[in-house]
Amino acid sequence: MTTCQVNILLYLLAAIPARIVTGGAAVATILLARSSGMDGTTAGLMAACLTAPHILGPLYGRWLDSVSNPRFILTSACLLFFASFQCAISGFEIKSLLLTILPLLICGMCSSFMMGGLSTQVVKLVGDDITETRKAQSWDTLTYGLGLTVGPLMTALLVEHFAISTSVRVLTSTAILAGLLVLFLPLNMNSSKSAEHAAASISSVIHILGQSGPLKRTLLMTSGAAFSLAALPVVAVYLSESWKESAEGGAYMVTSYGVGCLCGAVILMLRPFRSEALLLLRNVGAVLLVTLLIVALSRSFTVGLASYWLCGVVNAVFFAVTLAARSDYAPKHGAAQIYMWVAAAKISFASLGAFVAGLLVDVALQLPLITSMGILLVSLLVSFAIPGGIFRIRRLRSSRHDTQ
């Protein structure tokens, strides 16, 4: 095995358990909330606590770039995630909102390092070769698919045999393993890249986003899709209950979504896309809207599993398209920071979407899905269809060249 292959193997060993625990955290939180007798609004708020701190992702990224050894920050985040989630579980058990919300917010901050923070380090393991970098990023995408699959599945299997609180404690202990394995990563800081990232100040990144039409469209579509898809793990538990399934049925639906994401990632590795990024963003976004409609029309657990799987496949492709758009239309001197800002917007709107879904699910079961489809439709129309709006297909290539 080459040095790059060994480095990627070490990365996978650390990233997979990290993504498993973050992938199962949302559905685990919803199950804990339901077992504590919380209503849908409160359950959605609990789930939103895991994603809201991601809005500070750009600051976390600059922090990682500024230290000589990011492994200790990443390991500390994993261990703090485990400890905080144990406190949150105790808060659920004694029905204390304060002792539940605060630890979950800390978990949300830590998960930002375990997800995007860890992903920012992957290019340092393979050097500057573009082929090796693309391969490493493809493997990283697979870890997210595995996390969204194994995390909820592990939660569901544990809940079948143990109490919900015990099951979640076992699930979150995976973070300890991830933290220890991170210490073995051969992360060497690249001084030139670090300096390049540092040169892109917050004000300059905001200016770039404001001036670039393609980046604005990427930001809008990423945010709209994140808001819409955030309803799926929240609604899954309630849909499962409406179909007279057991408590872990919702976890199996989220697992099916994760399997779909994994399948989508594999498809992309076998058949990478080559079209214009924003053209793909429009087309795949429209397909994603159709898959949400299929979920809303599902009337049985089996159909629900299939529709969640389909959503996962399309979302994996959509996610890859947004990554391509961030890379294609961002100027080289600020590409990393723009990546983090778009990621922060994505997770922030996902947090808002989870909260809104929890708020609306008590009004009507289908209302969160209808709202999700409406938001995604508006994003598509504003970005691509409104005459005189912010998008012109024929200007795509010139706009991309202007931002560079």
Tab-separated table of C-alpha atoms in Angstrom:
chain	number	residue	atom	x	y	z
A	1	MET	CA	0.000	0.000	0.000
A	2	THR	CA	1.172	3.525	-0.777
A	3	THR	CA	1.522	6.198	1.858
A	4	CYS	CA	-1.644	7.911	0.618
A	5	GLN	CA	-3.614	4.673	0.850
A	6	VAL	CA	-2.407	4.039	4.384
A	7	ASN	CA	-3.324	7.587	5.379
A	8	ILE	CA	-6.814	7.252	3.917
A	9	LEU	CA	-7.296	3.921	5.688
A	10	LEU	CA	-6.361	5.543	9.000
A	11	TYR	CA	-8.749	8.385	8.222
A	12	LEU	CA	-11.607	5.990	7.475
A	13	LEU	CA	-11.023	4.134	10.740
A	14	ALA	CA	-11.423	7.417	12.630
A	15	ALA	CA	-14.120	9.044	10.490
A	16	ILE	CA	-16.556	6.137	10.280
A	17	PRO	CA	-17.255	5.851	14.054
A	18	ALA	CA	-17.434	9.664	14.249
A	19	ARG	CA	-20.054	9.769	11.481
A	20	ILE	CA	-21.944	6.809	12.985
A	21	VAL	CA	-22.505	8.621	16.265
A	22	THR	CA	-23.415	11.919	14.599
A	23	GLY	CA	-25.615	10.083	12.085
A	24	GLY	CA	-27.623	8.383	14.820
A	25	ALA	CA	-27.763	11.345	17.207
A	26	ALA	CA	-30.812	13.055	15.684
A	27	VAL	CA	-33.140	10.042	15.710
A	28	ALA	CA	-31.794	9.065	19.150
A	29	THR	CA	-32.698	12.517	20.446
A	30	ILE	CA	-36.217	12.288	19.006
A	31	LEU	CA	-36.696	8.854	20.608
A	32	LEU	CA	-35.489	10.192	23.960
A	33	ALA	CA	-37.842	13.150	23.675
A	34	ARG	CA	-40.816	10.937	22.849
A	35	SER	CA	-40.019	8.525	25.677
A	36	SER	CA	-39.953	11.502	28.054
A	37	GLY	CA	-43.437	12.553	26.969
A	38	MET	CA	-42.359	15.682	25.083
A	39	ASP	CA	-44.612	17.029	22.336
A	40	GLY	CA	-43.506	17.449	18.722
A	41	THR	CA	-42.503	21.082	19.163
A	42	THR	CA	-40.170	20.307	22.041
A	43	ALA	CA	-38.779	17.228	20.282
A	44	GLY	CA	-37.972	19.338	17.234
A	45	LEU	CA	-36.253	21.881	19.476
A	46	MET	CA	-34.120	19.142	21.012
A	47	ALA	CA	-33.058	17.922	17.559
A	48	ALA	CA	-32.319	21.498	16.482
A	49	CYS	CA	-29.902	21.873	19.404
A	50	LEU	CA	-27.613	19.362	17.690
A	51	THR	CA	-27.352	21.436	14.530
A	52	ALA	CA	-27.707	25.070	15.624
A	53	PRO	CA	-24.061	25.435	16.835
A	54	HIS	CA	-22.854	24.516	13.344
A	55	ILE	CA	-23.571	28.106	12.331
A	56	LEU	CA	-20.191	28.951	13.865
A	57	GLY	CA	-18.481	26.438	11.577
A	58	PRO	CA	-16.309	29.045	9.816
A	59	LEU	CA	-14.839	30.061	13.175
A	60	TYR	CA	-14.123	26.428	14.006
A	61	GLY	CA	-12.421	26.042	10.630
A	62	ARG	CA	-10.153	29.034	11.201
A	63	TRP	CA	-9.314	27.622	14.629
A	64	LEU	CA	-8.270	24.290	13.103
A	65	ASP	CA	-6.170	26.077	10.499
A	66	SER	CA	-4.356	28.109	13.135
A	67	VAL	CA	-3.102	25.262	15.337
A	68	SER	CA	-0.039	23.142	14.660
A	69	ASN	CA	-1.713	19.864	15.623
A	70	PRO	CA	-5.493	19.703	14.982
A	71	ARG	CA	-5.699	16.104	16.212
A	72	PHE	CA	-6.004	17.164	19.849
A	73	ILE	CA	-8.879	19.539	19.082
A	74	LEU	CA	-10.699	16.837	17.111
A	75	THR	CA	-10.114	14.216	19.809
A	76	SER	CA	-11.269	16.589	22.535
A	77	ALA	CA	-14.433	17.291	20.546
A	78	CYS	CA	-15.215	13.558	20.315
A	79	LEU	CA	-14.707	12.989	24.028
A	80	LEU	CA	-16.688	16.096	24.986
A	81	PHE	CA	-19.518	14.949	22.699
A	82	PHE	CA	-19.741	11.667	24.603
A	83	ALA	CA	-19.681	13.311	28.036
A	84	SER	CA	-22.247	15.954	27.086
A	85	PHE	CA	-24.673	13.455	25.592
A	86	GLN	CA	-24.584	11.452	28.819
A	87	CYS	CA	-25.655	14.614	30.652
A	88	ALA	CA	-28.418	15.189	28.096
A	89	ILE	CA	-29.742	11.651	28.582
A	90	SER	CA	-29.912	12.264	32.317
A	91	GLY	CA	-31.748	15.517	31.592
A	92	PHE	CA	-34.332	13.629	29.553
A	93	GLU	CA	-34.756	11.100	32.365
A	94	ILE	CA	-35.417	13.738	35.027
A	95	LYS	CA	-37.403	15.908	32.546
A	96	SER	CA	-35.185	18.964	32.948
A	97	LEU	CA	-35.090	21.189	29.857
A	98	LEU	CA	-32.048	23.108	31.089
A	99	LEU	CA	-30.004	19.953	31.724
A	100	THR	CA	-31.077	18.672	28.317
A	101	ILE	CA	-30.728	21.692	26.038
A	102	LEU	CA	-27.322	22.919	27.239
A	103	PRO	CA	-25.556	19.545	26.838
A	104	LEU	CA	-27.179	19.059	23.427
A	105	LEU	CA	-25.893	22.463	22.313
A	106	ILE	CA	-22.392	21.412	23.399
A	107	CYS	CA	-22.866	18.172	21.448
A	108	GLY	CA	-23.834	20.243	18.422
A	109	MET	CA	-20.629	22.260	18.673
A	110	CYS	CA	-18.562	19.079	18.999
A	111	SER	CA	-20.315	17.389	16.092
A	112	SER	CA	-19.254	20.297	13.865
A	113	PHE	CA	-15.652	19.243	14.464
A	114	MET	CA	-16.515	15.551	14.049
A	115	MET	CA	-18.156	16.221	10.678
A	116	GLY	CA	-16.928	19.226	8.709
A	117	GLY	CA	-13.906	19.833	10.913
A	118	LEU	CA	-12.598	16.327	10.316
A	119	SER	CA	-13.379	16.599	6.600
A	120	THR	CA	-11.244	19.725	6.244
A	121	GLN	CA	-8.225	17.649	7.234
A	122	VAL	CA	-8.593	14.940	4.604
A	123	VAL	CA	-6.653	16.820	1.903
A	124	LYS	CA	-3.662	17.067	4.235
A	125	LEU	CA	-3.364	13.283	4.156
A	126	VAL	CA	-2.843	12.979	0.411
A	127	GLY	CA	-0.796	16.012	-0.602
A	128	ASP	CA	-1.502	18.221	-3.609
A	129	ASP	CA	-2.202	15.567	-6.244
A	130	ILE	CA	-5.695	16.315	-7.581
A	131	THR	CA	-6.473	12.663	-8.401
A	132	GLU	CA	-5.626	11.485	-4.897
A	133	THR	CA	-7.548	14.415	-3.421
A	134	ARG	CA	-10.713	13.530	-5.379
A	135	LYS	CA	-10.408	9.893	-4.309
A	136	ALA	CA	-9.989	10.928	-0.683
A	137	GLN	CA	-13.038	13.184	-0.871
A	138	SER	CA	-15.078	10.377	-2.423
A	139	TRP	CA	-14.160	8.091	0.461
A	140	ASP	CA	-15.060	10.866	2.880
A	141	THR	CA	-18.492	11.136	1.253
A	142	LEU	CA	-18.949	7.418	1.842
A	143	THR	CA	-18.287	7.852	5.563
A	144	TYR	CA	-21.268	10.217	5.767
A	145	GLY	CA	-23.434	7.675	3.988
A	146	LEU	CA	-22.262	4.959	6.363
A	147	GLY	CA	-22.946	7.214	9.330
A	148	LEU	CA	-26.482	7.975	8.185
A	149	THR	CA	-27.030	4.249	7.668
A	150	VAL	CA	-25.311	2.534	10.576
A	151	GLY	CA	-26.082	5.233	13.165
A	152	PRO	CA	-29.903	5.002	12.998
A	153	LEU	CA	-29.716	1.232	12.379
A	154	MET	CA	-27.558	0.750	15.455
A	155	THR	CA	-30.030	2.859	17.443
A	156	ALA	CA	-32.987	0.822	16.195
A	157	LEU	CA	-31.348	-2.536	16.943
A	158	LEU	CA	-30.339	-1.435	20.435
A	159	VAL	CA	-33.815	-0.045	21.205
A	160	GLU	CA	-35.318	-3.412	20.268
A	161	HIS	CA	-33.427	-5.087	23.126
A	162	PHE	CA	-32.701	-2.371	25.684
A	163	ALA	CA	-34.237	0.751	27.153
A	164	ILE	CA	-33.969	3.847	24.958
A	165	SER	CA	-31.669	5.687	27.367
A	166	THR	CA	-29.346	2.678	27.653
A	167	SER	CA	-29.305	2.262	23.884
A	168	VAL	CA	-28.335	5.883	23.311
A	169	ARG	CA	-25.572	5.670	25.911
A	170	VAL	CA	-24.090	2.719	24.032
A	171	LEU	CA	-24.425	4.514	20.681
A	172	THR	CA	-22.691	7.683	21.874
A	173	SER	CA	-19.809	5.710	23.361
A	174	THR	CA	-18.697	5.250	19.743
A	175	ALA	CA	-17.420	8.829	19.949
A	176	ILE	CA	-14.712	7.684	22.374
A	177	LEU	CA	-13.400	5.221	19.793
A	178	ALA	CA	-13.424	7.935	17.130
A	179	GLY	CA	-11.512	10.324	19.369
A	180	LEU	CA	-8.804	7.791	20.135
A	181	LEU	CA	-8.372	6.820	16.481
A	182	VAL	CA	-8.049	10.471	15.431
A	183	LEU	CA	-4.807	10.612	17.421
A	184	PHE	CA	-3.231	8.190	14.947
A	185	LEU	CA	-3.886	10.408	11.918
A	186	PRO	CA	-0.641	11.687	10.321
A	187	LEU	CA	-1.874	15.267	10.055
A	188	ASN	CA	0.854	17.640	8.933
A	189	MET	CA	-0.078	21.278	8.622
A	190	ASN	CA	0.513	22.812	5.204
A	191	SER	CA	1.782	26.278	5.971
A	192	SER	CA	1.027	27.731	2.551
A	193	LYS	CA	-2.541	26.567	2.609
A	194	SER	CA	-3.007	27.740	6.171
A	195	ALA	CA	-1.792	31.176	5.262
A	196	GLU	CA	-4.038	31.219	2.226
A	197	HIS	CA	-7.068	30.366	4.332
A	198	ALA	CA	-6.158	32.962	6.940
A	199	ALA	CA	-5.979	35.641	4.240
A	200	ALA	CA	-9.684	35.206	3.529
A	201	SER	CA	-11.247	37.282	6.293
A	202	ILE	CA	-14.892	37.054	7.251
A	203	SER	CA	-15.683	40.375	5.576
A	204	SER	CA	-13.954	39.372	2.347
A	205	VAL	CA	-15.805	36.045	2.221
A	206	ILE	CA	-19.143	37.795	2.747
A	207	HIS	CA	-18.248	40.218	-0.041
A	208	ILE	CA	-17.391	37.348	-2.398
A	209	LEU	CA	-20.663	35.602	-1.627
A	210	GLY	CA	-22.586	38.818	-2.184
A	211	GLN	CA	-20.967	39.571	-5.539
A	212	SER	CA	-21.011	36.089	-7.078
A	213	GLY	CA	-24.323	35.068	-8.649
A	214	PRO	CA	-23.444	31.351	-8.901
A	215	LEU	CA	-22.368	31.236	-5.250
A	216	LYS	CA	-25.575	32.971	-4.179
A	217	ARG	CA	-27.598	30.371	-6.057
A	218	THR	CA	-25.537	27.585	-4.558
A	219	LEU	CA	-26.087	29.043	-1.093
A	220	LEU	CA	-29.828	29.432	-1.666
A	221	MET	CA	-30.347	25.932	-3.045
A	222	THR	CA	-28.156	24.327	-0.373
A	223	SER	CA	-30.058	26.131	2.388
A	224	GLY	CA	-33.486	25.367	0.915
A	225	ALA	CA	-32.723	21.674	0.505
A	226	ALA	CA	-31.244	21.450	3.998
A	227	PHE	CA	-34.380	23.000	5.502
A	228	SER	CA	-36.610	20.616	3.556
A	229	LEU	CA	-34.705	17.404	4.271
A	230	ALA	CA	-34.388	18.179	7.987
A	231	ALA	CA	-38.050	17.257	8.373
A	232	LEU	CA	-37.418	13.620	7.414
A	233	PRO	CA	-35.858	12.312	10.689
A	234	VAL	CA	-38.408	14.263	12.757
A	235	VAL	CA	-41.419	13.076	10.780
A	236	ALA	CA	-40.127	9.489	10.505
A	237	VAL	CA	-41.058	8.592	14.088
A	238	TYR	CA	-44.565	10.043	13.681
A	239	LEU	CA	-45.147	8.409	10.295
A	240	SER	CA	-44.085	5.082	11.766
A	241	GLU	CA	-46.533	5.512	14.647
A	242	SER	CA	-49.334	6.401	12.213
A	243	TRP	CA	-48.709	3.116	10.398
A	244	LYS	CA	-48.972	1.217	13.691
A	245	GLU	CA	-45.290	0.312	13.729
A	246	SER	CA	-43.140	-0.063	16.852
A	247	ALA	CA	-41.063	2.764	18.314
A	248	GLU	CA	-37.955	1.775	16.395
A	249	GLY	CA	-39.803	1.916	13.061
A	250	GLY	CA	-38.850	5.554	12.632
A	251	ALA	CA	-35.192	4.684	13.179
A	252	TYR	CA	-35.434	2.062	10.435
A	253	MET	CA	-36.862	4.686	8.073
A	254	VAL	CA	-33.959	7.029	8.789
A	255	THR	CA	-31.644	4.052	8.279
A	256	SER	CA	-33.230	3.500	4.875
A	257	TYR	CA	-32.493	7.147	4.074
A	258	GLY	CA	-28.883	6.568	5.078
A	259	VAL	CA	-28.656	3.481	2.860
A	260	GLY	CA	-29.910	5.634	0.008
A	261	CYS	CA	-27.205	8.222	0.692
A	262	LEU	CA	-24.631	5.446	0.662
A	263	CYS	CA	-25.968	4.086	-2.628
A	264	GLY	CA	-25.906	7.563	-4.119
A	265	ALA	CA	-22.280	8.031	-3.070
A	266	VAL	CA	-21.314	4.706	-4.657
A	267	ILE	CA	-23.110	5.667	-7.871
A	268	LEU	CA	-21.134	8.901	-8.011
A	269	MET	CA	-17.856	7.058	-7.535
A	270	LEU	CA	-18.699	4.724	-10.410
A	271	ARG	CA	-20.206	7.396	-12.668
A	272	PRO	CA	-19.051	10.920	-11.777
A	273	PHE	CA	-21.024	13.819	-13.238
A	274	ARG	CA	-19.504	16.108	-15.881
A	275	SER	CA	-22.171	18.726	-16.596
A	276	GLU	CA	-22.199	22.345	-15.456
A	277	ALA	CA	-22.591	22.415	-11.677
A	278	LEU	CA	-25.506	24.874	-11.494
A	279	LEU	CA	-27.315	23.079	-14.301
A	280	LEU	CA	-27.060	19.909	-12.223
A	281	LEU	CA	-28.120	21.833	-9.138
A	282	ARG	CA	-31.348	22.827	-10.869
A	283	ASN	CA	-32.102	19.386	-12.297
A	284	VAL	CA	-31.232	17.336	-9.226
A	285	GLY	CA	-33.036	19.857	-7.013
A	286	ALA	CA	-36.191	19.303	-9.043
A	287	VAL	CA	-35.847	15.533	-8.673
A	288	LEU	CA	-35.366	15.990	-4.929
A	289	LEU	CA	-38.664	17.876	-4.804
A	290	VAL	CA	-40.386	14.927	-6.496
A	291	THR	CA	-38.932	12.465	-3.973
A	292	LEU	CA	-40.299	14.563	-1.088
A	293	LEU	CA	-43.705	14.397	-2.764
A	294	ILE	CA	-43.411	10.601	-2.908
A	295	VAL	CA	-42.672	10.528	0.830
A	296	ALA	CA	-45.739	12.673	1.509
A	297	LEU	CA	-47.906	10.325	-0.554
A	298	SER	CA	-46.649	7.159	1.193
A	299	ARG	CA	-49.391	5.253	2.965
A	300	SER	CA	-47.567	2.225	4.389
A	301	PHE	CA	-44.358	1.432	6.222
A	302	THR	CA	-42.918	-0.468	3.242
A	303	VAL	CA	-43.576	2.384	0.835
A	304	GLY	CA	-42.203	4.790	3.428
A	305	LEU	CA	-38.957	2.834	3.644
A	306	ALA	CA	-38.621	2.882	-0.148
A	307	SER	CA	-39.367	6.603	-0.418
A	308	TYR	CA	-36.854	7.454	2.303
A	309	TRP	CA	-34.260	5.353	0.467
A	310	LEU	CA	-34.969	7.232	-2.765
A	311	CYS	CA	-34.639	10.561	-0.966
A	312	GLY	CA	-31.257	9.429	0.325
A	313	VAL	CA	-30.001	8.506	-3.151
A	314	VAL	CA	-31.036	11.838	-4.656
A	315	ASN	CA	-29.727	13.812	-1.688
A	316	ALA	CA	-26.289	12.185	-2.004
A	317	VAL	CA	-26.124	13.321	-5.625
A	318	PHE	CA	-27.426	16.766	-4.680
A	319	PHE	CA	-24.821	17.088	-1.932
A	320	ALA	CA	-22.031	16.198	-4.350
A	321	VAL	CA	-23.347	18.775	-6.825
A	322	THR	CA	-23.284	21.504	-4.167
A	323	LEU	CA	-19.676	20.587	-3.344
A	324	ALA	CA	-18.787	20.878	-7.019
A	325	ALA	CA	-20.510	24.248	-7.246
A	326	ARG	CA	-18.649	25.586	-4.208
A	327	SER	CA	-15.369	24.479	-5.765
A	328	ASP	CA	-16.109	25.655	-9.322
A	329	TYR	CA	-17.382	29.139	-8.544
A	330	ALA	CA	-15.264	30.121	-5.535
A	331	PRO	CA	-12.049	32.079	-6.070
A	332	LYS	CA	-8.973	30.098	-5.143
A	333	HIS	CA	-7.867	32.401	-2.329
A	334	GLY	CA	-11.119	31.912	-0.414
A	335	ALA	CA	-12.355	28.462	-1.446
A	336	ALA	CA	-11.965	26.787	1.949
A	337	GLN	CA	-13.658	29.564	3.894
A	338	ILE	CA	-16.537	29.710	1.405
A	339	TYR	CA	-16.918	25.953	1.815
A	340	MET	CA	-17.286	26.437	5.556
A	341	TRP	CA	-19.742	29.312	5.178
A	342	VAL	CA	-22.008	27.353	2.841
A	343	ALA	CA	-21.769	24.387	5.210
A	344	ALA	CA	-22.706	26.648	8.122
A	345	ALA	CA	-25.714	27.971	6.219
A	346	LYS	CA	-26.732	24.428	5.344
A	347	ILE	CA	-26.652	23.165	8.901
A	348	SER	CA	-28.316	26.328	10.234
A	349	PHE	CA	-31.263	25.902	7.909
A	350	ALA	CA	-31.357	22.211	8.762
A	351	SER	CA	-31.669	23.222	12.401
A	352	LEU	CA	-34.494	25.605	11.552
A	353	GLY	CA	-36.151	22.923	9.424
A	354	ALA	CA	-36.033	20.392	12.265
A	355	PHE	CA	-37.589	22.887	14.665
A	356	VAL	CA	-40.332	23.901	12.219
A	357	ALA	CA	-41.084	20.241	11.474
A	358	GLY	CA	-41.494	19.521	15.175
A	359	LEU	CA	-43.708	22.585	15.514
A	360	LEU	CA	-45.972	21.628	12.611
A	361	VAL	CA	-46.203	17.883	13.147
A	362	ASP	CA	-48.517	18.399	16.116
A	363	VAL	CA	-50.854	20.407	13.887
A	364	ALA	CA	-51.028	17.865	11.057
A	365	LEU	CA	-48.810	14.908	10.206
A	366	GLN	CA	-48.319	15.897	6.556
A	367	LEU	CA	-47.846	19.622	7.204
A	368	PRO	CA	-44.051	19.451	7.755
A	369	LEU	CA	-43.599	17.654	4.425
A	370	ILE	CA	-45.871	20.103	2.616
A	371	THR	CA	-43.891	22.986	4.084
A	372	SER	CA	-40.618	21.327	3.075
A	373	MET	CA	-41.786	20.944	-0.507
A	374	GLY	CA	-42.918	24.557	-0.546
A	375	ILE	CA	-39.550	25.855	0.653
A	376	LEU	CA	-37.632	23.776	-1.884
A	377	LEU	CA	-39.988	24.861	-4.674
A	378	VAL	CA	-39.500	28.527	-3.770
A	379	SER	CA	-35.711	28.014	-3.759
A	380	LEU	CA	-35.868	26.495	-7.225
A	381	LEU	CA	-38.092	29.248	-8.585
A	382	VAL	CA	-36.048	32.102	-7.158
A	383	SER	CA	-32.788	30.576	-8.337
A	384	PHE	CA	-33.747	29.359	-11.768
A	385	ALA	CA	-37.216	30.289	-13.006
A	386	ILE	CA	-38.265	33.833	-12.084
A	387	PRO	CA	-37.811	36.176	-15.093
A	388	GLY	CA	-35.253	38.841	-14.319
A	389	GLY	CA	-34.226	36.922	-11.217
A	390	ILE	CA	-30.764	35.988	-10.061
A	391	PHE	CA	-30.140	33.208	-12.575
A	392	ARG	CA	-29.480	32.977	-16.296
A	393	ILE	CA	-28.391	29.607	-17.691
A	394	ARG	CA	-26.509	31.176	-20.580
A	395	ARG	CA	-24.358	33.214	-18.175
A	396	LEU	CA	-23.129	30.289	-16.122
A	397	ARG	CA	-19.701	29.907	-17.652
A	398	SER	CA	-18.927	33.625	-17.755
A	399	SER	CA	-20.088	34.025	-14.144
A	400	ARG	CA	-17.837	31.220	-13.026
A	401	HIS	CA	-14.853	32.738	-14.777
A	402	ASP	CA	-15.604	36.167	-13.292
A	403	THR	CA	-15.457	34.817	-9.719
A	404	GLN	CA	-12.060	33.295	-10.360
